[in-house]
Coordinates of C-alpha atoms in Angstrom, one line a residue:
M1 CA 38.5 74.8 78.2
T2 CA 39.8 71.5 79.5
E3 CA 41.6 73.2 82.4
A4 CA 38.4 75.1 83.2
L5 CA 36.5 71.9 83.4
I6 CA 39.1 70.2 85.6
N7 CA 39.5 73.1 88.0
N8 CA 36.0 74.5 87.9
N9 CA 34.2 74.2 91.3
T10 CA 31.7 77.0 91.0
S11 CA 28.8 77.9 88.9
V12 CA 27.1 81.3 88.4
D13 CA 23.3 81.4 88.8
A14 CA 20.9 84.0 87.5
D15 CA 21.7 86.3 90.4
T16 CA 25.5 86.0 89.5
Q17 CA 26.2 84.5 92.9
E18 CA 28.8 81.7 92.9
Q19 CA 27.5 78.3 94.0
P20 CA 29.7 75.3 94.5
I21 CA 28.7 72.4 92.1
H22 CA 31.5 69.8 92.6
K23 CA 35.0 69.3 93.7
P24 CA 37.7 69.7 91.1
L25 CA 38.9 66.4 89.6
R26 CA 42.3 66.8 91.1
N27 CA 40.9 67.1 94.6
C28 CA 38.9 63.9 94.1
V29 CA 42.0 62.1 93.0
E30 CA 44.0 63.5 95.9
D31 CA 41.3 62.4 98.4
A32 CA 41.2 58.9 96.9
V33 CA 45.1 58.6 97.0
E34 CA 45.2 59.9 100.6
M35 CA 42.5 57.4 101.7
Y36 CA 44.4 54.5 100.0
L37 CA 47.7 55.5 101.7
K38 CA 45.9 55.8 105.0
Q39 CA 44.6 52.3 104.6
L40 CA 48.1 51.0 104.1
D41 CA 48.6 51.7 107.8
G42 CA 52.4 51.9 107.5
H43 CA 52.9 49.0 105.1
T44 CA 54.9 49.6 102.0
T45 CA 53.8 49.2 98.4
T46 CA 55.6 49.1 95.1
D47 CA 54.6 50.3 91.6
F48 CA 52.2 52.7 93.2
Y49 CA 52.3 55.1 90.3
K50 CA 51.4 52.3 87.9
V51 CA 48.5 51.1 90.2
V52 CA 47.1 54.6 90.4
L53 CA 47.2 55.1 86.6
Q54 CA 45.5 51.8 86.0
E55 CA 42.8 52.6 88.5
I56 CA 42.1 55.9 86.8
E57 CA 42.5 54.9 83.2
E58 CA 39.8 52.2 83.0
P59 CA 37.0 54.4 84.4
L60 CA 38.2 57.3 82.3
L61 CA 38.0 55.2 79.1
R62 CA 34.6 53.9 80.1
C63 CA 33.2 57.4 80.8
V64 CA 34.6 58.9 77.6
L65 CA 33.2 56.1 75.5
K66 CA 29.9 56.5 77.1
Y67 CA 30.1 60.3 76.5
T68 CA 30.9 59.7 72.8
R69 CA 28.3 56.9 72.6
G70 CA 30.9 54.4 71.7
N71 CA 32.5 56.4 68.9
Q72 CA 36.2 55.5 69.2
S73 CA 37.3 58.2 66.8
K74 CA 35.7 60.9 68.9
A75 CA 36.9 59.2 72.1
S76 CA 40.5 59.1 70.9
E77 CA 40.3 62.7 69.7
M78 CA 38.8 63.8 73.1
L79 CA 41.6 61.9 75.0
G80 CA 44.3 63.2 72.7
I81 CA 45.5 59.7 71.8
N82 CA 45.4 57.9 68.4
R83 CA 42.7 55.3 67.7
G84 CA 45.2 52.4 67.7
T85 CA 46.4 53.3 71.2
L86 CA 42.7 53.6 72.3
R87 CA 41.9 50.2 70.9
K88 CA 44.9 48.7 72.6
K89 CA 43.8 50.2 76.0
L90 CA 40.2 49.0 75.5
K91 CA 41.5 45.5 74.9
L92 CA 43.7 45.7 77.9
Y93 CA 40.7 46.5 80.1
D94 CA 38.3 44.3 78.2
L95 CA 36.2 47.2 77.2
H96 CA 36.3 46.5 73.5
K97 CA 33.2 45.2 71.7

């Protein structure tokens, strides 16, 4: 199911015609990374992998917590990480309450 949600970019209506509903998550990430690299305009960067993960992780945690209405147990289960790891990440991004 997760892969279907990530890669799904169509929806079937009552007439069973496919209608685009949104870009797959991977395409959104690819577009954002390409835009960032274009803005570098030939300059170099280091730790780019780490920067990208940090930029993605914080909004991911925020959205999942919102989806689970702040339930950290459900959020950690949904993310596939243990609650201790989730709490550590929430503290890192100052998302803990």
